[in-house]
């Protein structure tokens, strides 16, 4: 079965707040999403807040244009990668991939 693909485009993101806003938009997270690392981890593993169709199909999050953010905020990016990785480890129906190419470093 093919997973529902969602693009998380980080073009122009320069800080954690911007990352959380993009995650909230891309994943259609509810208004009460806390915009912090724990809330992101919880949301990634919580099928009840996934986009429509993802529960049945699984969820594939494709992260694009991440390189400038990773370079500008390496500590934040390391935390983000840990959060994504932990969520994938805990949630078999979830995949998070980093799109290569299009670097704007």
mmCIF file of C-alpha atoms in Angstrom:
data_model
loop_
_atom_site.group_PDB
_atom_site.id
_atom_site.type_symbol
_atom_site.label_atom_id
_atom_site.label_comp_id
_atom_site.label_asym_id
_atom_site.label_seq_id
_atom_site.Cartn_x
_atom_site.Cartn_y
_atom_site.Cartn_z
ATOM 1 C CA UNK A 1 0.000 0.000 0.000
ATOM 2 C CA UNK A 2 1.250 3.495 -0.827
ATOM 3 C CA UNK A 3 1.640 5.940 2.030
ATOM 4 C CA UNK A 4 -0.003 9.352 1.925
ATOM 5 C CA UNK A 5 2.818 11.774 1.056
ATOM 6 C CA UNK A 6 3.030 15.175 2.702
ATOM 7 C CA UNK A 7 5.717 17.712 1.776
ATOM 8 C CA UNK A 8 7.347 19.631 4.615
ATOM 9 C CA UNK A 9 9.072 22.480 2.762
ATOM 10 C CA UNK A 10 11.572 24.315 4.982
ATOM 11 C CA UNK A 11 12.541 26.911 2.374
ATOM 12 C CA UNK A 12 13.116 30.178 4.245
ATOM 13 C CA UNK A 13 12.914 28.617 7.721
ATOM 14 C CA UNK A 14 15.555 30.142 9.979
ATOM 15 C CA UNK A 15 14.564 29.027 13.477
ATOM 16 C CA UNK A 16 12.620 26.538 15.559
ATOM 17 C CA UNK A 17 9.469 28.686 15.513
ATOM 18 C CA UNK A 18 9.489 28.662 11.721
ATOM 19 C CA UNK A 19 10.032 24.910 11.669
ATOM 20 C CA UNK A 20 7.107 24.341 14.026
ATOM 21 C CA UNK A 21 4.856 26.598 11.943
ATOM 22 C CA UNK A 22 5.743 24.680 8.769
ATOM 23 C CA UNK A 23 5.135 21.349 10.515
ATOM 24 C CA UNK A 24 1.756 22.571 11.757
ATOM 25 C CA UNK A 25 0.759 23.649 8.245
ATOM 26 C CA UNK A 26 2.143 20.684 6.312
ATOM 27 C CA UNK A 27 0.672 18.121 8.689
ATOM 28 C CA UNK A 28 -2.594 20.046 9.235
ATOM 29 C CA UNK A 29 -2.045 19.901 12.991
ATOM 30 C CA UNK A 30 -4.789 21.219 15.262
ATOM 31 C CA UNK A 31 -4.724 24.758 16.665
ATOM 32 C CA UNK A 32 -3.752 23.444 20.065
ATOM 33 C CA UNK A 33 -0.460 22.022 18.707
ATOM 34 C CA UNK A 34 2.130 23.240 21.225
ATOM 35 C CA UNK A 35 4.899 24.163 18.739
ATOM 36 C CA UNK A 36 7.658 22.528 20.776
ATOM 37 C CA UNK A 37 9.738 19.361 20.366
ATOM 38 C CA UNK A 38 7.577 17.225 22.656
ATOM 39 C CA UNK A 39 4.402 18.333 20.917
ATOM 40 C CA UNK A 40 5.909 17.560 17.517
ATOM 41 C CA UNK A 41 6.988 14.106 18.691
ATOM 42 C CA UNK A 42 3.526 13.446 20.103
ATOM 43 C CA UNK A 43 1.798 14.642 16.923
ATOM 44 C CA UNK A 44 3.967 12.544 14.624
ATOM 45 C CA UNK A 45 3.012 9.448 16.583
ATOM 46 C CA UNK A 46 -0.657 10.297 17.070
ATOM 47 C CA UNK A 47 -2.829 8.948 14.243
ATOM 48 C CA UNK A 48 -5.774 11.050 15.423
ATOM 49 C CA UNK A 49 -4.088 14.274 14.255
ATOM 50 C CA UNK A 50 -2.672 12.951 10.986
ATOM 51 C CA UNK A 51 -4.022 14.340 7.687
ATOM 52 C CA UNK A 52 -7.133 12.672 6.295
ATOM 53 C CA UNK A 53 -6.346 9.373 4.640
ATOM 54 C CA UNK A 54 -3.007 8.893 6.397
ATOM 55 C CA UNK A 55 -4.380 6.588 9.074
ATOM 56 C CA UNK A 56 -5.496 4.059 6.460
ATOM 57 C CA UNK A 57 -2.472 4.446 4.175
ATOM 58 C CA UNK A 58 0.350 5.408 6.512
ATOM 59 C CA UNK A 59 2.126 8.753 6.391
ATOM 60 C CA UNK A 60 5.226 9.722 4.404
ATOM 61 C CA UNK A 61 6.694 13.119 5.294
ATOM 62 C CA UNK A 62 9.110 14.413 2.652
ATOM 63 C CA UNK A 63 11.308 17.185 4.072
ATOM 64 C CA UNK A 64 12.536 19.548 1.347
ATOM 65 C CA UNK A 65 14.901 22.518 1.401
ATOM 66 C CA UNK A 66 16.185 21.547 4.845
ATOM 67 C CA UNK A 67 19.883 22.188 4.211
ATOM 68 C CA UNK A 68 19.971 25.968 4.879
ATOM 69 C CA UNK A 69 18.130 25.510 8.188
ATOM 70 C CA UNK A 70 20.445 22.635 9.139
ATOM 71 C CA UNK A 71 23.472 24.822 8.430
ATOM 72 C CA UNK A 72 22.108 27.917 10.195
ATOM 73 C CA UNK A 73 20.848 26.060 13.291
ATOM 74 C CA UNK A 74 22.775 22.787 13.568
ATOM 75 C CA UNK A 75 21.763 22.098 17.180
ATOM 76 C CA UNK A 76 18.065 22.634 16.423
ATOM 77 C CA UNK A 77 18.334 20.537 13.279
ATOM 78 C CA UNK A 78 19.970 17.701 15.224
ATOM 79 C CA UNK A 79 17.050 17.792 17.659
ATOM 80 C CA UNK A 80 14.563 17.803 14.780
ATOM 81 C CA UNK A 81 16.239 14.774 13.192
ATOM 82 C CA UNK A 82 16.146 12.986 16.556
ATOM 83 C CA UNK A 83 12.431 13.783 16.944
ATOM 84 C CA UNK A 84 11.663 12.548 13.409
ATOM 85 C CA UNK A 85 13.750 9.414 13.901
ATOM 86 C CA UNK A 86 12.246 8.544 17.262
ATOM 87 C CA UNK A 87 8.727 9.023 15.886
ATOM 88 C CA UNK A 88 9.479 6.703 12.955
ATOM 89 C CA UNK A 89 10.954 4.098 15.317
ATOM 90 C CA UNK A 90 7.792 4.170 17.459
ATOM 91 C CA UNK A 91 5.260 4.402 14.620
ATOM 92 C CA UNK A 92 5.576 1.767 11.887
ATOM 93 C CA UNK A 93 3.038 3.563 9.653
ATOM 94 C CA UNK A 94 5.222 6.724 9.583
ATOM 95 C CA UNK A 95 8.171 7.471 7.310
ATOM 96 C CA UNK A 96 10.171 10.703 7.220
ATOM 97 C CA UNK A 97 12.639 11.241 4.380
ATOM 98 C CA UNK A 98 14.997 14.077 3.551
ATOM 99 C CA UNK A 99 14.881 15.175 -0.080
ATOM 100 C CA UNK A 100 18.313 15.762 -1.568
ATOM 101 C CA UNK A 101 19.162 18.305 -4.208
ATOM 102 C CA UNK A 102 18.208 21.905 -4.602
ATOM 103 C CA UNK A 103 20.728 23.006 -2.002
ATOM 104 C CA UNK A 104 20.838 26.717 -1.482
ATOM 105 C CA UNK A 105 23.835 26.914 0.814
#
